[in-house]
Short mmCIF file of N, CA and C in Angstrom, two decimals:
data_model
loop_
_atom_site.label_atom_id
_atom_site.label_comp_id
_atom_site.label_asym_id
_atom_site.label_seq_id
_atom_site.Cartn_x
_atom_site.Cartn_y
_atom_site.Cartn_z
N MET A 1 19.30 6.15 16.08
CA MET A 1 18.83 4.37 16.00
C MET A 1 17.67 4.35 17.68
N GLN A 2 17.67 4.82 18.21
CA GLN A 2 16.08 3.66 19.39
C GLN A 2 15.72 4.22 19.04
N LYS A 3 15.05 5.21 18.00
CA LYS A 3 13.80 6.07 17.29
C LYS A 3 13.64 4.89 16.58
N ARG A 4 14.38 4.57 15.40
CA ARG A 4 14.36 3.12 14.47
C ARG A 4 13.23 1.86 15.41
N ILE A 5 14.81 1.47 16.72
CA ILE A 5 14.55 0.27 16.98
C ILE A 5 12.62 0.63 17.50
N THR A 6 12.46 2.16 18.49
CA THR A 6 11.04 1.65 18.72
C THR A 6 9.84 1.38 17.88
N LEU A 7 10.33 2.39 16.76
CA LEU A 7 9.39 1.89 15.94
C LEU A 7 8.77 0.98 15.51
N LEU A 8 10.48 0.45 15.05
CA LEU A 8 10.25 -0.69 14.65
C LEU A 8 9.54 -2.20 15.78
N LEU A 9 9.74 -1.82 16.98
CA LEU A 9 8.72 -2.35 17.74
C LEU A 9 7.28 -2.20 18.17
N PHE A 10 6.65 -0.19 18.15
CA PHE A 10 5.48 -0.20 18.14
C PHE A 10 5.28 -1.30 16.41
N LEU A 11 5.75 -1.01 15.23
CA LEU A 11 4.77 -1.38 14.20
C LEU A 11 4.82 -2.94 14.18
N MET A 12 5.42 -3.54 14.85
CA MET A 12 5.37 -5.06 15.45
C MET A 12 4.03 -5.87 16.34
N SER A 13 4.62 -4.38 17.17
CA SER A 13 3.22 -4.81 18.42
C SER A 13 1.80 -5.00 17.64
N GLY A 14 1.33 -3.62 16.53
CA GLY A 14 0.21 -3.95 15.29
C GLY A 14 0.44 -5.17 15.15
N LEU A 15 0.97 -6.12 14.86
CA LEU A 15 1.08 -6.98 13.66
C LEU A 15 0.57 -8.09 14.20
N ALA A 16 1.46 -8.18 15.64
CA ALA A 16 0.63 -9.38 16.51
C ALA A 16 -1.23 -9.44 16.55
N SER A 17 -1.63 -8.46 16.61
CA SER A 17 -3.58 -8.41 16.98
C SER A 17 -4.10 -8.23 16.11
N ALA A 18 -3.33 -8.44 14.18
CA ALA A 18 -4.09 -8.43 12.93
C ALA A 18 -4.76 -10.18 13.23
N VAL A 19 -5.57 -9.03 12.26
CA VAL A 19 -6.98 -11.14 11.84
C VAL A 19 -5.93 -11.36 10.07
N ARG A 20 -5.69 -12.89 10.63
CA ARG A 20 -4.97 -13.31 9.47
C ARG A 20 -5.73 -14.14 8.83
N PRO A 21 -6.03 -14.78 7.68
CA PRO A 21 -6.51 -15.31 7.17
C PRO A 21 -7.39 -16.45 7.39
N GLY A 22 -7.83 -16.74 7.80
CA GLY A 22 -9.70 -18.11 8.41
C GLY A 22 -9.65 -18.13 9.24
N ASP A 23 -9.11 -16.56 10.12
CA ASP A 23 -9.57 -16.33 11.57
C ASP A 23 -10.66 -15.71 10.99
N VAL A 24 -12.05 -15.79 12.21
CA VAL A 24 -12.85 -14.92 12.71
C VAL A 24 -12.93 -14.07 12.37
N ALA A 25 -14.12 -12.34 11.41
CA ALA A 25 -13.66 -11.19 11.40
C ALA A 25 -14.14 -11.20 13.11
N PRO A 26 -13.70 -9.61 13.47
CA PRO A 26 -13.64 -9.47 15.29
C PRO A 26 -15.77 -8.51 14.57
N ASP A 27 -16.18 -8.71 15.70
CA ASP A 27 -17.44 -8.43 15.31
C ASP A 27 -17.58 -6.84 15.29
N PHE A 28 -19.12 -6.15 14.67
CA PHE A 28 -19.12 -4.87 14.47
C PHE A 28 -20.63 -4.83 14.57
N THR A 29 -20.87 -3.72 14.71
CA THR A 29 -22.31 -2.44 13.83
C THR A 29 -21.81 -1.47 13.28
N LEU A 30 -22.66 -1.74 12.06
CA LEU A 30 -23.09 -0.41 11.58
C LEU A 30 -24.21 0.04 10.27
N ASN A 31 -23.60 0.83 10.44
CA ASN A 31 -25.69 1.76 9.90
C ASN A 31 -25.76 0.83 8.33
N ASP A 32 -26.36 0.15 7.17
CA ASP A 32 -26.96 0.43 6.45
C ASP A 32 -26.88 1.31 4.93
N ALA A 33 -27.72 1.22 3.82
CA ALA A 33 -27.75 2.41 3.45
C ALA A 33 -29.50 3.02 3.76
N THR A 34 -30.46 2.28 4.96
CA THR A 34 -31.26 2.72 4.79
C THR A 34 -31.23 3.19 6.72
N GLY A 35 -29.71 2.89 6.45
CA GLY A 35 -29.71 3.51 8.33
C GLY A 35 -30.40 2.98 9.11
N LYS A 36 -30.88 0.74 8.66
CA LYS A 36 -30.92 0.37 9.74
C LYS A 36 -29.63 -0.63 10.37
N ARG A 37 -28.86 -0.51 11.63
CA ARG A 37 -27.85 -1.17 12.46
C ARG A 37 -27.99 -3.54 12.44
N VAL A 38 -26.63 -3.24 11.22
CA VAL A 38 -26.60 -4.06 11.39
C VAL A 38 -25.48 -4.91 11.72
N THR A 39 -25.09 -5.81 11.59
CA THR A 39 -24.33 -6.24 12.73
C THR A 39 -23.08 -7.83 12.03
N LEU A 40 -22.38 -7.03 12.32
CA LEU A 40 -21.09 -8.44 11.66
C LEU A 40 -21.72 -10.40 11.40
N SER A 41 -22.25 -10.25 13.01
CA SER A 41 -22.24 -11.68 14.14
C SER A 41 -23.24 -11.69 12.62
N SER A 42 -24.35 -11.27 13.65
CA SER A 42 -25.34 -11.75 12.34
C SER A 42 -26.07 -12.03 10.96
N LEU A 43 -25.07 -12.26 10.17
CA LEU A 43 -24.59 -12.34 8.74
C LEU A 43 -23.82 -13.91 9.02
N ARG A 44 -23.91 -13.90 9.83
CA ARG A 44 -22.85 -15.52 9.56
C ARG A 44 -23.80 -16.59 8.71
N GLY A 45 -22.51 -16.79 7.87
CA GLY A 45 -23.05 -18.25 7.04
C GLY A 45 -23.51 -17.23 5.59
N GLN A 46 -23.23 -16.34 5.82
CA GLN A 46 -24.30 -15.55 4.35
C GLN A 46 -22.64 -14.48 3.56
N PRO A 47 -22.41 -14.38 2.00
CA PRO A 47 -21.27 -13.81 2.06
C PRO A 47 -21.10 -12.36 2.88
N VAL A 48 -20.30 -11.82 3.20
CA VAL A 48 -20.86 -9.92 2.90
C VAL A 48 -19.33 -9.39 2.64
N VAL A 49 -19.48 -9.01 2.07
CA VAL A 49 -18.44 -7.86 0.89
C VAL A 49 -17.96 -6.59 1.57
N LEU A 50 -17.28 -6.08 2.27
CA LEU A 50 -16.65 -5.05 3.28
C LEU A 50 -15.63 -4.07 1.84
N THR A 51 -16.19 -2.97 2.62
CA THR A 51 -15.22 -2.12 1.01
C THR A 51 -14.59 -1.07 1.98
N PHE A 52 -13.61 -0.42 1.94
CA PHE A 52 -12.80 0.51 2.73
C PHE A 52 -12.34 0.85 1.76
N TRP A 53 -12.72 2.90 1.83
CA TRP A 53 -12.27 3.39 1.79
C TRP A 53 -11.85 4.86 2.68
N ALA A 54 -11.05 5.45 2.10
CA ALA A 54 -10.89 6.68 3.20
C ALA A 54 -11.07 8.35 2.29
N THR A 55 -11.42 9.12 3.12
CA THR A 55 -12.10 10.74 2.66
C THR A 55 -10.30 11.39 1.76
N TRP A 56 -10.09 10.56 1.74
CA TRP A 56 -8.55 11.18 1.03
C TRP A 56 -7.96 11.29 -0.27
N CYS A 57 -8.91 9.40 -1.03
CA CYS A 57 -8.58 9.06 -1.47
C CYS A 57 -9.26 9.50 -2.87
N LEU A 58 -9.37 10.21 -3.99
CA LEU A 58 -9.50 10.72 -4.27
C LEU A 58 -10.46 9.62 -5.29
N VAL A 59 -9.63 8.78 -5.95
CA VAL A 59 -10.41 7.60 -6.53
C VAL A 59 -11.88 7.03 -6.07
N CYS A 60 -11.93 6.60 -4.02
CA CYS A 60 -13.13 6.49 -3.59
C CYS A 60 -13.64 7.80 -3.38
N LYS A 61 -13.02 8.81 -3.49
CA LYS A 61 -14.51 9.80 -3.76
C LYS A 61 -15.53 9.75 -4.89
N ARG A 62 -14.20 9.55 -6.70
CA ARG A 62 -15.42 9.82 -7.29
C ARG A 62 -16.15 8.30 -7.89
N ILE A 63 -15.74 7.58 -7.26
CA ILE A 63 -16.72 5.98 -6.93
C ILE A 63 -17.66 5.79 -6.00
N TYR A 64 -17.38 6.27 -4.61
CA TYR A 64 -18.59 6.25 -3.46
C TYR A 64 -19.55 7.67 -3.14
N LEU A 65 -18.65 8.63 -3.95
CA LEU A 65 -19.28 9.53 -3.27
C LEU A 65 -20.43 10.40 -5.07
N ASN A 66 -20.57 9.68 -5.85
CA ASN A 66 -21.25 10.27 -6.65
C ASN A 66 -22.40 9.60 -7.45
#
């Protein structure tokens, strides 16, 4: 029972810091397809589409690695 409560509290603590609709996204920097470094804050006011995928996702591998 104590393990369940500890796990629940752990999971709930992560939700408290989650980004919610309407929040400003946390700033981050990535390399674009040409290798140029792009910071999210430098794109403020422009539409930005982010795609998240994982190496273990077979559909993602088929779409993004081919």
